């Protein structure tokens, strides 16, 4: 067990080696985007960002010199660690005092052979203990060529709280397409940290330190467990809880986000909800972002915020909204997403503009299905979203559908048949077995998708639709029309005759399969994609519509919701129960839905 250390030497991206009697530790973990690697108890590193327009693999985050190096100590410069956005090394358990930090650089990717690739420029900033020590640093310029070492030494680096942090951050300058597309971020060959004072050797002091550290770790472990169980929600602030999780996901600094949003200019506000506001922003490289800001006044949102970071950071799919990063600096809790130019599906479908044409509706429906198939069946992390609805589907500039808002999502462990969990979601989209008994499987998302598919065909909000007092939502109405053999009556009259009758009927039948009250009879989302694309036949299934209008079932559902409302108001006071014309949310009031994110149409 390490108590205090007073030196650290790392061969970044390379194997262990000894230079001048100093042992440099190996650093060969492949790393990757949104990746934190605890390399033993003494140090670790985090890497953030994706190489744009490049099909990256883990090996892309370690650069290797392809030429024979004739420089001294070439073992330190054969390999180097690379990042497209931000790379941070954390030295732990350092004794308090001043240290000398040496950073070893060599440009081993951009070549000096007068080819097109030699025109590339790598420019980044270097921070030590959050202090900017090198601004717009260009390795090739400083070393006066490629494959040449350059060493920067910084003295009197103060350590007060046992941690020494060295961060390399792309400054948004240089090139992004040369020598290879995307290989432009910070590059570091090795680092060395040495104390400027004589380390203590008092054995009794070491014993006290070891015992004290052990007790402290035990206390922190107990507090972490209690926090996860919800026992400390009332006493622990949002920021303290997040710091306790040791989240190493600081993709953005607060200053960067302030600059991108023009200091959170009200003109850039594109949405708001119980969590706070959402702003449009533009990064230095021209990337447009949506910044989701949790209100400093709100006591809600800790778990949803952390959950959303953990879930969506590991999910990359064309039909899942992309999380660029987050900021938990000071009392700021911010999520940074890709910007969706066309708002939410609900806004486009139910808005006053007149809805969407049929080919677009068909494309959106298939896109949602593909996104859910990825979450349920294809992703390394099998995820149950729990809150699929039209306001949580966003549309990009080409009207491609992207699933968003993972604040309520649950990991689906394959060895478990279902997850027993507190009910959280939106009335009108929740599967009956989940709403009534808390029985959660991926089939709950399938049910919610079926409701959204019907909304796409009908062009009406399920929670606001009432044909007459005999119908309970779109599903009930569709079942009645199915029995009458008149499914075409469902189609949005705004489409006129400009739609495919075959595709519309197919979509309605798939939606009814998905909303089967028996979860075992609902299809998988991969089967749904196949049916919607016409690659497989949609089986005929006739159900009794009275099962949806049965008063006993509706009373039980209503009583269950009232029970949760009473529990929330009398216990934590951190969750809200809303009743109104819009969909009622259960247990998720702290998390912004995508309708919250995009209630205000973009003005720029």
PDB file of C-alpha atoms in Angstrom, residues 261 264-273 275-282 288-293 335-344 347 394-395 592-604:
ATOM      1  CA  UNK A 261     -22.310  30.281 -25.003  1.00  0.00           C
ATOM      2  CA  UNK A 264     -24.759  32.041 -21.174  1.00  0.00           C
ATOM      3  CA  UNK A 265     -26.349  34.841 -23.167  1.00  0.00           C
ATOM      4  CA  UNK A 266     -30.182  34.624 -22.943  1.00  0.00           C
ATOM      5  CA  UNK A 267     -30.243  34.873 -26.734  1.00  0.00           C
ATOM      6  CA  UNK A 268     -28.593  31.448 -26.846  1.00  0.00           C
ATOM      7  CA  UNK A 269     -31.107  29.806 -24.497  1.00  0.00           C
ATOM      8  CA  UNK A 270     -32.928  27.072 -26.430  1.00  0.00           C
ATOM      9  CA  UNK A 271     -34.832  25.318 -23.654  1.00  0.00           C
ATOM     10  CA  UNK A 272     -35.573  25.048 -19.965  1.00  0.00           C
ATOM     11  CA  UNK A 273     -37.044  22.652 -17.416  1.00  0.00           C
ATOM     12  CA  UNK A 275     -33.341  20.984 -13.977  1.00  0.00           C
ATOM     13  CA  UNK A 276     -32.294  24.415 -15.278  1.00  0.00           C
ATOM     14  CA  UNK A 277     -31.581  25.702 -18.795  1.00  0.00           C
ATOM     15  CA  UNK A 278     -30.135  24.538 -22.102  1.00  0.00           C
ATOM     16  CA  UNK A 279     -27.983  26.858 -24.218  1.00  0.00           C
ATOM     17  CA  UNK A 280     -26.708  26.765 -27.739  1.00  0.00           C
ATOM     18  CA  UNK A 281     -22.961  27.257 -28.023  1.00  0.00           C
ATOM     19  CA  UNK A 282     -20.157  27.292 -30.576  1.00  0.00           C
ATOM     20  CA  UNK A 288     -22.198  23.728 -32.465  1.00  0.00           C
ATOM     21  CA  UNK A 289     -23.172  22.292 -29.075  1.00  0.00           C
ATOM     22  CA  UNK A 290     -26.127  22.144 -26.704  1.00  0.00           C
ATOM     23  CA  UNK A 291     -25.178  22.773 -23.058  1.00  0.00           C
ATOM     24  CA  UNK A 292     -27.512  21.290 -20.454  1.00  0.00           C
ATOM     25  CA  UNK A 293     -27.067  23.204 -17.195  1.00  0.00           C
ATOM     26  CA  UNK A 335     -23.571  18.263 -19.931  1.00  0.00           C
ATOM     27  CA  UNK A 336     -22.407  19.108 -23.458  1.00  0.00           C
ATOM     28  CA  UNK A 337     -24.281  17.430 -26.339  1.00  0.00           C
ATOM     29  CA  UNK A 338     -24.251  17.619 -30.087  1.00  0.00           C
ATOM     30  CA  UNK A 339     -26.705  20.260 -31.260  1.00  0.00           C
ATOM     31  CA  UNK A 340     -29.956  19.097 -32.826  1.00  0.00           C
ATOM     32  CA  UNK A 341     -31.073  21.654 -35.384  1.00  0.00           C
ATOM     33  CA  UNK A 342     -34.650  20.418 -35.769  1.00  0.00           C
ATOM     34  CA  UNK A 343     -35.724  20.150 -32.158  1.00  0.00           C
ATOM     35  CA  UNK A 344     -37.633  17.090 -30.920  1.00  0.00           C
ATOM     36  CA  UNK A 347     -42.130  19.577 -31.782  1.00  0.00           C
ATOM     37  CA  UNK A 394     -34.323  14.615 -31.279  1.00  0.00           C
ATOM     38  CA  UNK A 395     -33.915  15.443 -34.966  1.00  0.00           C
ATOM     39  CA  UNK A 592     -34.713  17.248 -18.395  1.00  0.00           C
ATOM     40  CA  UNK A 593     -36.629  15.578 -21.158  1.00  0.00           C
ATOM     41  CA  UNK A 594     -35.663  16.504 -24.655  1.00  0.00           C
ATOM     42  CA  UNK A 595     -38.781  18.599 -24.888  1.00  0.00           C
ATOM     43  CA  UNK A 596     -37.303  20.640 -22.047  1.00  0.00           C
ATOM     44  CA  UNK A 597     -34.076  20.872 -24.007  1.00  0.00           C
ATOM     45  CA  UNK A 598     -35.784  22.218 -27.086  1.00  0.00           C
ATOM     46  CA  UNK A 599     -38.981  23.980 -26.032  1.00  0.00           C
ATOM     47  CA  UNK A 600     -37.723  27.220 -27.541  1.00  0.00           C
ATOM     48  CA  UNK A 601     -37.037  27.060 -31.239  1.00  0.00           C
ATOM     49  CA  UNK A 602     -33.449  27.957 -32.180  1.00  0.00           C
ATOM     50  CA  UNK A 603     -33.169  31.530 -33.295  1.00  0.00           C
ATOM     51  CA  UNK A 604     -29.705  31.352 -34.784  1.00  0.00           C
TER      52      UNK A 604
END
